[in-house]
Amino acid sequence: MKITSIEQFKTAVPHIPEIQKSRPTDYTERPITMLKVHTDEGICGLGEGGRGEALEDIDQKWVGVDPMGINLTTTSGTMAMALYDIVGKALGVPAYKLMGTKHWDKVPVGYWSPPLEPHEFAAAAENGARQGFKTHKLKARPWNIVETVELMTKAAGPDYGIIVDPNFTFDDLATSLRIAEKLEKYNIQAFEDPFRYLPGFQQYRDFRRHSRIP
Protein backbone atom coordinates (compact mmCIF):
# COMPACT_ATOMS: atom_id res chain seq x y z
CA MET A 1 0.00 0.00 0.00
CA LYS A 2 1.22 3.50 -0.85
CA ILE A 3 -0.09 6.99 -0.15
CA THR A 4 -0.94 8.54 -3.50
CA SER A 5 -2.29 11.99 -2.62
CA ILE A 6 -3.36 14.18 0.28
CA GLU A 7 -6.24 16.63 0.19
CA GLN A 8 -6.43 19.54 2.59
CA PHE A 9 -9.63 21.30 3.57
CA LYS A 10 -9.95 24.47 5.64
CA THR A 11 -13.00 24.36 7.89
CA ALA A 12 -14.26 27.67 9.27
CA VAL A 13 -17.55 27.23 11.11
CA PRO A 14 -19.00 30.44 12.61
CA HIS A 15 -19.26 30.49 16.39
CA ILE A 16 -22.52 30.80 18.29
CA PRO A 17 -23.22 34.45 19.29
CA GLU A 18 -21.80 34.31 22.84
CA ILE A 19 -18.46 32.94 21.57
CA GLN A 20 -18.50 35.21 18.53
CA LYS A 21 -18.69 38.18 20.90
CA SER A 22 -15.47 37.10 22.59
CA ARG A 23 -13.68 35.84 19.47
CA PRO A 24 -15.11 37.73 16.49
CA THR A 25 -12.48 36.68 13.92
CA ASP A 26 -11.22 33.46 15.48
CA TYR A 27 -12.90 30.99 13.14
CA THR A 28 -11.84 32.85 9.98
CA GLU A 29 -8.27 33.70 11.02
CA ARG A 30 -7.60 30.28 12.56
CA PRO A 31 -9.59 27.70 10.59
CA ILE A 32 -9.31 23.98 11.29
CA THR A 33 -7.39 21.94 8.72
CA MET A 34 -8.82 18.56 7.70
CA LEU A 35 -6.83 15.94 5.78
CA LYS A 36 -8.06 13.21 3.47
CA VAL A 37 -5.19 10.83 2.73
CA HIS A 38 -5.64 8.58 -0.33
CA THR A 39 -3.89 5.26 -1.00
CA ASP A 40 -3.42 3.09 -4.07
CA GLU A 41 -5.69 0.44 -2.52
CA GLY A 42 -8.65 2.81 -2.34
CA ILE A 43 -8.51 3.21 1.43
CA CYS A 44 -8.72 6.80 2.68
CA GLY A 45 -7.88 8.16 6.10
CA LEU A 46 -9.20 11.33 7.71
CA GLY A 47 -7.33 13.58 10.11
CA GLU A 48 -8.37 16.72 11.96
CA GLY A 49 -5.82 19.40 12.78
CA GLY A 50 -5.66 22.02 15.46
CA ARG A 51 -7.11 25.48 15.00
CA GLY A 52 -4.82 27.54 12.79
CA GLU A 53 -2.44 24.63 12.19
CA ALA A 54 -0.33 25.00 9.03
CA LEU A 55 0.49 21.76 7.19
CA GLU A 56 3.15 22.69 4.65
CA ASP A 57 5.13 20.31 2.41
CA ILE A 58 3.06 17.41 3.68
CA ASP A 59 2.84 15.82 0.22
CA GLN A 60 6.62 15.75 -0.18
CA LYS A 61 7.01 13.94 3.12
CA TRP A 62 4.21 11.39 2.86
CA VAL A 63 3.27 10.62 -0.76
CA GLY A 64 4.76 7.24 -1.66
CA VAL A 65 5.00 6.06 1.95
CA ASP A 66 3.47 2.72 2.97
CA PRO A 67 1.15 3.35 5.97
CA MET A 68 1.40 -0.32 6.93
CA GLY A 69 5.17 -0.04 7.32
CA ILE A 70 5.16 2.87 9.78
CA ASN A 71 5.60 2.65 13.53
CA LEU A 72 2.46 4.60 14.33
CA THR A 73 3.62 5.38 17.86
CA THR A 74 6.27 7.68 16.38
CA THR A 75 3.68 9.78 14.53
CA SER A 76 1.65 12.66 15.90
CA GLY A 77 -0.85 15.31 14.98
CA THR A 78 -3.21 15.45 12.04
CA MET A 79 -1.33 12.99 9.85
CA ALA A 80 -1.15 10.44 12.66
CA MET A 81 -4.93 10.48 12.94
CA ALA A 82 -5.27 9.79 9.22
CA LEU A 83 -2.66 7.01 9.35
CA TYR A 84 -4.41 5.24 12.23
CA ASP A 85 -7.63 5.52 10.24
CA ILE A 86 -6.03 3.93 7.17
CA VAL A 87 -4.29 1.10 9.02
CA GLY A 88 -7.38 0.31 11.07
CA LYS A 89 -9.50 0.09 7.93
CA ALA A 90 -6.88 -2.07 6.19
CA LEU A 91 -6.81 -4.51 9.11
CA GLY A 92 -10.56 -4.41 9.61
CA VAL A 93 -10.36 -3.17 13.20
CA PRO A 94 -11.28 0.07 14.99
CA ALA A 95 -8.34 2.45 15.29
CA TYR A 96 -8.34 2.18 19.09
CA LYS A 97 -7.25 -1.47 18.83
CA LEU A 98 -3.97 -0.21 17.39
CA MET A 99 -3.41 1.76 20.61
CA GLY A 100 -4.66 -0.48 23.39
CA THR A 101 -7.79 -1.03 25.44
CA LYS A 102 -11.04 0.82 24.75
CA HIS A 103 -11.99 2.98 27.72
CA TRP A 104 -15.22 4.60 26.52
CA ASP A 105 -18.16 3.54 24.39
CA LYS A 106 -19.26 7.16 24.10
CA VAL A 107 -17.45 10.46 24.54
CA PRO A 108 -19.42 12.98 26.60
CA VAL A 109 -19.82 16.43 25.05
CA GLY A 110 -20.27 19.55 27.16
CA TYR A 111 -21.37 23.12 26.59
CA TRP A 112 -18.55 25.71 26.53
CA SER A 113 -18.39 29.42 27.24
CA PRO A 114 -15.63 32.05 26.93
CA PRO A 115 -15.18 34.70 29.66
CA LEU A 116 -18.57 36.36 30.20
CA GLU A 117 -20.41 38.34 32.84
CA PRO A 118 -22.23 36.24 35.47
CA HIS A 119 -25.70 36.92 34.04
CA GLU A 120 -24.44 35.95 30.57
CA PHE A 121 -23.03 32.68 31.92
CA ALA A 122 -26.43 32.00 33.51
CA ALA A 123 -28.22 32.55 30.21
CA ALA A 124 -25.73 30.25 28.48
CA ALA A 125 -26.26 27.56 31.13
CA GLU A 126 -30.02 27.78 30.72
CA ASN A 127 -29.57 27.42 26.96
CA GLY A 128 -27.19 24.49 27.39
CA ALA A 129 -29.54 22.65 29.73
CA ARG A 130 -32.44 23.25 27.37
CA GLN A 131 -30.44 21.62 24.57
CA GLY A 132 -29.77 18.57 26.72
CA PHE A 133 -26.19 19.23 27.83
CA LYS A 134 -25.30 17.85 31.26
CA THR A 135 -21.95 19.59 31.70
CA HIS A 136 -20.76 23.15 31.06
CA LYS A 137 -17.11 24.19 30.89
CA LEU A 138 -16.48 27.89 31.39
CA LYS A 139 -13.52 30.24 31.26
CA ALA A 140 -13.60 31.41 34.87
CA ARG A 141 -12.15 34.48 36.56
CA PRO A 142 -11.56 34.78 40.32
CA TRP A 143 -13.47 38.02 40.85
CA ASN A 144 -16.86 36.66 39.76
CA ILE A 145 -16.70 32.86 39.67
CA VAL A 146 -18.74 32.33 42.86
CA GLU A 147 -21.54 34.60 41.65
CA THR A 148 -21.31 33.00 38.22
CA VAL A 149 -21.73 29.44 39.51
CA GLU A 150 -24.58 30.48 41.79
CA LEU A 151 -26.50 32.08 38.91
CA MET A 152 -25.74 29.19 36.54
CA THR A 153 -27.06 26.70 39.08
CA LYS A 154 -30.23 28.70 39.57
CA ALA A 155 -30.73 28.91 35.80
CA ALA A 156 -29.93 25.30 34.84
CA GLY A 157 -30.63 23.37 38.03
CA PRO A 158 -28.47 21.71 40.72
CA ASP A 159 -27.68 18.65 38.58
CA TYR A 160 -26.08 20.74 35.83
CA GLY A 161 -22.35 19.99 36.02
CA ILE A 162 -19.82 22.82 35.84
CA ILE A 163 -16.13 22.58 34.90
CA VAL A 164 -14.18 25.62 36.06
CA ASP A 165 -11.24 26.58 33.81
CA PRO A 166 -9.49 29.71 35.12
CA ASN A 167 -6.48 29.53 32.76
CA PHE A 168 -4.17 29.94 35.79
CA THR A 169 -5.93 33.15 36.93
CA PHE A 170 -6.59 31.81 40.45
CA ASP A 171 -2.87 32.58 40.92
CA ASP A 172 -1.84 30.20 43.71
CA LEU A 173 -2.81 27.26 45.89
CA ALA A 174 -4.20 29.31 48.77
CA THR A 175 -6.49 31.38 46.53
CA SER A 176 -7.65 28.30 44.66
CA LEU A 177 -8.53 26.51 47.90
CA ARG A 178 -10.50 29.52 49.19
CA ILE A 179 -12.51 29.66 45.97
CA ALA A 180 -12.99 25.89 45.92
CA GLU A 181 -14.37 25.94 49.46
CA LYS A 182 -17.01 28.47 48.40
CA LEU A 183 -17.95 26.34 45.39
CA GLU A 184 -18.07 22.90 47.00
CA LYS A 185 -21.83 23.07 47.60
CA TYR A 186 -22.41 23.26 43.85
CA ASN A 187 -22.01 20.53 41.21
CA ILE A 188 -18.43 21.40 40.28
CA GLN A 189 -17.00 18.50 38.31
CA ALA A 190 -13.43 19.77 37.95
CA PHE A 191 -10.99 22.65 38.32
CA GLU A 192 -8.79 22.87 35.23
CA ASP A 193 -5.49 24.76 35.54
CA PRO A 194 -6.38 26.96 38.54
CA PHE A 195 -2.73 28.05 38.96
CA ARG A 196 0.56 27.49 37.17
CA TYR A 197 2.35 24.15 37.46
CA LEU A 198 5.82 25.49 38.11
CA PRO A 199 7.97 24.76 39.97
CA GLY A 200 6.27 21.36 40.16
CA PHE A 201 3.03 19.45 40.56
CA GLN A 202 3.25 19.10 44.34
CA GLN A 203 0.83 21.99 44.86
CA TYR A 204 -1.70 20.30 42.60
CA ARG A 205 -1.48 17.23 44.83
CA ASP A 206 -1.97 19.51 47.82
CA PHE A 207 -5.03 21.05 46.20
CA ARG A 208 -6.53 17.62 45.56
CA ARG A 209 -5.76 16.54 49.11
CA HIS A 210 -7.53 19.53 50.67
CA SER A 211 -10.49 19.95 48.32
CA ARG A 212 -13.36 17.70 47.31
CA ILE A 213 -13.27 19.24 43.83
CA PRO A 214 -11.16 17.16 41.41
mmCIF file of C-alpha atoms in Angstrom:
data_model
loop_
_atom_site.group_PDB
_atom_site.id
_atom_site.type_symbol
_atom_site.label_atom_id
_atom_site.label_comp_id
_atom_site.label_asym_id
_atom_site.label_seq_id
_atom_site.Cartn_x
_atom_site.Cartn_y
_atom_site.Cartn_z
ATOM 1 C CA MET A 1 0.000 0.000 0.000
ATOM 2 C CA LYS A 2 1.221 3.504 -0.855
ATOM 3 C CA ILE A 3 -0.086 6.985 -0.148
ATOM 4 C CA THR A 4 -0.944 8.539 -3.504
ATOM 5 C CA SER A 5 -2.285 11.988 -2.616
ATOM 6 C CA ILE A 6 -3.356 14.182 0.282
ATOM 7 C CA GLU A 7 -6.244 16.625 0.190
ATOM 8 C CA GLN A 8 -6.427 19.544 2.593
ATOM 9 C CA PHE A 9 -9.634 21.299 3.573
ATOM 10 C CA LYS A 10 -9.951 24.473 5.635
ATOM 11 C CA THR A 11 -13.002 24.357 7.888
ATOM 12 C CA ALA A 12 -14.256 27.673 9.269
ATOM 13 C CA VAL A 13 -17.545 27.227 11.111
ATOM 14 C CA PRO A 14 -18.998 30.441 12.614
ATOM 15 C CA HIS A 15 -19.265 30.486 16.390
ATOM 16 C CA ILE A 16 -22.519 30.802 18.288
ATOM 17 C CA PRO A 17 -23.220 34.448 19.295
ATOM 18 C CA GLU A 18 -21.802 34.308 22.837
ATOM 19 C CA ILE A 19 -18.464 32.939 21.571
ATOM 20 C CA GLN A 20 -18.496 35.207 18.534
ATOM 21 C CA LYS A 21 -18.695 38.179 20.903
ATOM 22 C CA SER A 22 -15.467 37.103 22.592
ATOM 23 C CA ARG A 23 -13.684 35.842 19.471
ATOM 24 C CA PRO A 24 -15.112 37.729 16.486
ATOM 25 C CA THR A 25 -12.481 36.680 13.921
ATOM 26 C CA ASP A 26 -11.219 33.457 15.479
ATOM 27 C CA TYR A 27 -12.900 30.994 13.141
ATOM 28 C CA THR A 28 -11.837 32.849 9.976
ATOM 29 C CA GLU A 29 -8.275 33.698 11.021
ATOM 30 C CA ARG A 30 -7.604 30.275 12.563
ATOM 31 C CA PRO A 31 -9.595 27.699 10.585
ATOM 32 C CA ILE A 32 -9.307 23.982 11.294
ATOM 33 C CA THR A 33 -7.390 21.935 8.717
ATOM 34 C CA MET A 34 -8.819 18.564 7.696
ATOM 35 C CA LEU A 35 -6.829 15.940 5.781
ATOM 36 C CA LYS A 36 -8.058 13.213 3.471
ATOM 37 C CA VAL A 37 -5.189 10.829 2.728
ATOM 38 C CA HIS A 38 -5.637 8.578 -0.326
ATOM 39 C CA THR A 39 -3.888 5.261 -0.997
ATOM 40 C CA ASP A 40 -3.423 3.088 -4.071
ATOM 41 C CA GLU A 41 -5.695 0.445 -2.516
ATOM 42 C CA GLY A 42 -8.648 2.807 -2.341
ATOM 43 C CA ILE A 43 -8.512 3.210 1.435
ATOM 44 C CA CYS A 44 -8.721 6.798 2.676
ATOM 45 C CA GLY A 45 -7.878 8.159 6.101
ATOM 46 C CA LEU A 46 -9.204 11.325 7.706
ATOM 47 C CA GLY A 47 -7.326 13.581 10.108
ATOM 48 C CA GLU A 48 -8.372 16.723 11.962
ATOM 49 C CA GLY A 49 -5.816 19.400 12.782
ATOM 50 C CA GLY A 50 -5.660 22.024 15.462
ATOM 51 C CA ARG A 51 -7.114 25.481 15.001
ATOM 52 C CA GLY A 52 -4.822 27.536 12.787
ATOM 53 C CA GLU A 53 -2.437 24.634 12.187
ATOM 54 C CA ALA A 54 -0.327 24.996 9.031
ATOM 55 C CA LEU A 55 0.491 21.763 7.190
ATOM 56 C CA GLU A 56 3.149 22.689 4.653
ATOM 57 C CA ASP A 57 5.128 20.309 2.409
ATOM 58 C CA ILE A 58 3.062 17.408 3.678
ATOM 59 C CA ASP A 59 2.840 15.820 0.217
ATOM 60 C CA GLN A 60 6.619 15.751 -0.182
ATOM 61 C CA LYS A 61 7.012 13.941 3.118
ATOM 62 C CA TRP A 62 4.212 11.388 2.859
ATOM 63 C CA VAL A 63 3.268 10.621 -0.761
ATOM 64 C CA GLY A 64 4.761 7.238 -1.664
ATOM 65 C CA VAL A 65 5.000 6.063 1.950
ATOM 66 C CA ASP A 66 3.468 2.725 2.972
ATOM 67 C CA PRO A 67 1.147 3.353 5.968
ATOM 68 C CA MET A 68 1.402 -0.322 6.934
ATOM 69 C CA GLY A 69 5.169 -0.040 7.322
ATOM 70 C CA ILE A 70 5.158 2.872 9.775
ATOM 71 C CA ASN A 71 5.603 2.649 13.526
ATOM 72 C CA LEU A 72 2.456 4.602 14.330
ATOM 73 C CA THR A 73 3.623 5.376 17.860
ATOM 74 C CA THR A 74 6.270 7.681 16.375
ATOM 75 C CA THR A 75 3.685 9.784 14.527
ATOM 76 C CA SER A 76 1.653 12.655 15.898
ATOM 77 C CA GLY A 77 -0.851 15.307 14.977
ATOM 78 C CA THR A 78 -3.206 15.446 12.041
ATOM 79 C CA MET A 79 -1.329 12.987 9.848
ATOM 80 C CA ALA A 80 -1.150 10.438 12.659
ATOM 81 C CA MET A 81 -4.933 10.480 12.945
ATOM 82 C CA ALA A 82 -5.269 9.795 9.221
ATOM 83 C CA LEU A 83 -2.665 7.008 9.347
ATOM 84 C CA TYR A 84 -4.407 5.241 12.229
ATOM 85 C CA ASP A 85 -7.635 5.516 10.243
ATOM 86 C CA ILE A 86 -6.031 3.929 7.170
ATOM 87 C CA VAL A 87 -4.290 1.099 9.020
ATOM 88 C CA GLY A 88 -7.384 0.305 11.073
ATOM 89 C CA LYS A 89 -9.498 0.087 7.927
ATOM 90 C CA ALA A 90 -6.879 -2.073 6.187
ATOM 91 C CA LEU A 91 -6.813 -4.514 9.110
ATOM 92 C CA GLY A 92 -10.564 -4.405 9.607
ATOM 93 C CA VAL A 93 -10.363 -3.171 13.199
ATOM 94 C CA PRO A 94 -11.283 0.075 14.987
ATOM 95 C CA ALA A 95 -8.338 2.452 15.294
ATOM 96 C CA TYR A 96 -8.339 2.181 19.093
ATOM 97 C CA LYS A 97 -7.254 -1.474 18.834
ATOM 98 C CA LEU A 98 -3.973 -0.212 17.393
ATOM 99 C CA MET A 99 -3.408 1.761 20.605
ATOM 100 C CA GLY A 100 -4.663 -0.477 23.388
ATOM 101 C CA THR A 101 -7.795 -1.027 25.435
ATOM 102 C CA LYS A 102 -11.037 0.821 24.753
ATOM 103 C CA HIS A 103 -11.987 2.981 27.722
ATOM 104 C CA TRP A 104 -15.218 4.604 26.521
ATOM 105 C CA ASP A 105 -18.163 3.538 24.393
ATOM 106 C CA LYS A 106 -19.259 7.156 24.099
ATOM 107 C CA VAL A 107 -17.450 10.456 24.541
ATOM 108 C CA PRO A 108 -19.421 12.982 26.599
ATOM 109 C CA VAL A 109 -19.824 16.427 25.054
ATOM 110 C CA GLY A 110 -20.267 19.547 27.162
ATOM 111 C CA TYR A 111 -21.369 23.119 26.592
ATOM 112 C CA TRP A 112 -18.553 25.708 26.527
ATOM 113 C CA SER A 113 -18.390 29.423 27.241
ATOM 114 C CA PRO A 114 -15.628 32.050 26.932
ATOM 115 C CA PRO A 115 -15.184 34.696 29.659
ATOM 116 C CA LEU A 116 -18.572 36.361 30.204
ATOM 117 C CA GLU A 117 -20.415 38.340 32.837
ATOM 118 C CA PRO A 118 -22.235 36.243 35.471
ATOM 119 C CA HIS A 119 -25.702 36.917 34.037
ATOM 120 C CA GLU A 120 -24.438 35.949 30.568
ATOM 121 C CA PHE A 121 -23.034 32.678 31.925
ATOM 122 C CA ALA A 122 -26.426 32.002 33.515
ATOM 123 C CA ALA A 123 -28.218 32.553 30.211
ATOM 124 C CA ALA A 124 -25.731 30.253 28.484
ATOM 125 C CA ALA A 125 -26.265 27.562 31.130
ATOM 126 C CA GLU A 126 -30.018 27.781 30.718
ATOM 127 C CA ASN A 127 -29.575 27.421 26.963
ATOM 128 C CA GLY A 128 -27.188 24.491 27.388
ATOM 129 C CA ALA A 129 -29.539 22.651 29.731
ATOM 130 C CA ARG A 130 -32.444 23.255 27.371
ATOM 131 C CA GLN A 131 -30.442 21.617 24.567
ATOM 132 C CA GLY A 132 -29.768 18.566 26.716
ATOM 133 C CA PHE A 133 -26.194 19.228 27.831
ATOM 134 C CA LYS A 134 -25.305 17.848 31.259
ATOM 135 C CA THR A 135 -21.955 19.592 31.698
ATOM 136 C CA HIS A 136 -20.758 23.146 31.065
ATOM 137 C CA LYS A 137 -17.113 24.193 30.892
ATOM 138 C CA LEU A 138 -16.477 27.885 31.389
ATOM 139 C CA LYS A 139 -13.525 30.240 31.265
ATOM 140 C CA ALA A 140 -13.599 31.414 34.867
ATOM 141 C CA ARG A 141 -12.151 34.484 36.558
ATOM 142 C CA PRO A 142 -11.556 34.775 40.324
ATOM 143 C CA TRP A 143 -13.467 38.020 40.850
ATOM 144 C CA ASN A 144 -16.856 36.660 39.765
ATOM 145 C CA ILE A 145 -16.695 32.860 39.673
ATOM 146 C CA VAL A 146 -18.736 32.328 42.857
ATOM 147 C CA GLU A 147 -21.544 34.601 41.653
ATOM 148 C CA THR A 148 -21.308 32.996 38.216
ATOM 149 C CA VAL A 149 -21.727 29.444 39.509
ATOM 150 C CA GLU A 150 -24.582 30.476 41.790
ATOM 151 C CA LEU A 151 -26.497 32.077 38.907
ATOM 152 C CA MET A 152 -25.742 29.188 36.537
ATOM 153 C CA THR A 153 -27.059 26.696 39.077
ATOM 154 C CA LYS A 154 -30.233 28.702 39.574
ATOM 155 C CA ALA A 155 -30.726 28.908 35.800
ATOM 156 C CA ALA A 156 -29.925 25.302 34.840
ATOM 157 C CA GLY A 157 -30.629 23.367 38.032
ATOM 158 C CA PRO A 158 -28.468 21.705 40.715
ATOM 159 C CA ASP A 159 -27.677 18.649 38.577
ATOM 160 C CA TYR A 160 -26.081 20.744 35.827
ATOM 161 C CA GLY A 161 -22.348 19.992 36.024
ATOM 162 C CA ILE A 162 -19.819 22.823 35.836
ATOM 163 C CA ILE A 163 -16.134 22.579 34.900
ATOM 164 C CA VAL A 164 -14.178 25.620 36.059
ATOM 165 C CA ASP A 165 -11.243 26.575 33.807
ATOM 166 C CA PRO A 166 -9.486 29.710 35.121
ATOM 167 C CA ASN A 167 -6.479 29.533 32.759
ATOM 168 C CA PHE A 168 -4.170 29.942 35.791
ATOM 169 C CA THR A 169 -5.930 33.153 36.935
ATOM 170 C CA PHE A 170 -6.586 31.814 40.451
ATOM 171 C CA ASP A 171 -2.872 32.581 40.919
ATOM 172 C CA ASP A 172 -1.840 30.202 43.706
ATOM 173 C CA LEU A 173 -2.808 27.259 45.888
ATOM 174 C CA ALA A 174 -4.204 29.310 48.770
ATOM 175 C CA THR A 175 -6.485 31.382 46.534
ATOM 176 C CA SER A 176 -7.650 28.299 44.663
ATOM 177 C CA LEU A 177 -8.535 26.513 47.896
ATOM 178 C CA ARG A 178 -10.500 29.516 49.189
ATOM 179 C CA ILE A 179 -12.512 29.658 45.970
ATOM 180 C CA ALA A 180 -12.987 25.889 45.916
ATOM 181 C CA GLU A 181 -14.374 25.940 49.455
ATOM 182 C CA LYS A 182 -17.014 28.473 48.403
ATOM 183 C CA LEU A 183 -17.951 26.342 45.388
ATOM 184 C CA GLU A 184 -18.068 22.900 47.000
ATOM 185 C CA LYS A 185 -21.828 23.074 47.602
ATOM 186 C CA TYR A 186 -22.406 23.262 43.845
ATOM 187 C CA ASN A 187 -22.014 20.534 41.210
ATOM 188 C CA ILE A 188 -18.428 21.399 40.281
ATOM 189 C CA GLN A 189 -16.997 18.502 38.306
ATOM 190 C CA ALA A 190 -13.434 19.774 37.952
ATOM 191 C CA PHE A 191 -10.991 22.651 38.321
ATOM 192 C CA GLU A 192 -8.792 22.873 35.227
ATOM 193 C CA ASP A 193 -5.487 24.759 35.542
ATOM 194 C CA PRO A 194 -6.384 26.962 38.537
ATOM 195 C CA PHE A 195 -2.733 28.053 38.958
ATOM 196 C CA ARG A 196 0.557 27.486 37.169
ATOM 197 C CA TYR A 197 2.346 24.147 37.460
ATOM 198 C CA LEU A 198 5.823 25.486 38.106
ATOM 199 C CA PRO A 199 7.973 24.757 39.974
ATOM 200 C CA GLY A 200 6.272 21.357 40.156
ATOM 201 C CA PHE A 201 3.030 19.448 40.556
ATOM 202 C CA GLN A 202 3.246 19.096 44.341
ATOM 203 C CA GLN A 203 0.834 21.994 44.864
ATOM 204 C CA TYR A 204 -1.698 20.305 42.600
ATOM 205 C CA ARG A 205 -1.477 17.233 44.827
ATOM 206 C CA ASP A 206 -1.970 19.513 47.817
ATOM 207 C CA PHE A 207 -5.033 21.047 46.199
ATOM 208 C CA ARG A 208 -6.527 17.620 45.558
ATOM 209 C CA ARG A 209 -5.762 16.542 49.106
ATOM 210 C CA HIS A 210 -7.533 19.527 50.670
ATOM 211 C CA SER A 211 -10.491 19.948 48.318
ATOM 212 C CA ARG A 212 -13.363 17.697 47.309
ATOM 213 C CA ILE A 213 -13.273 19.244 43.829
ATOM 214 C CA PRO A 214 -11.162 17.158 41.413
#
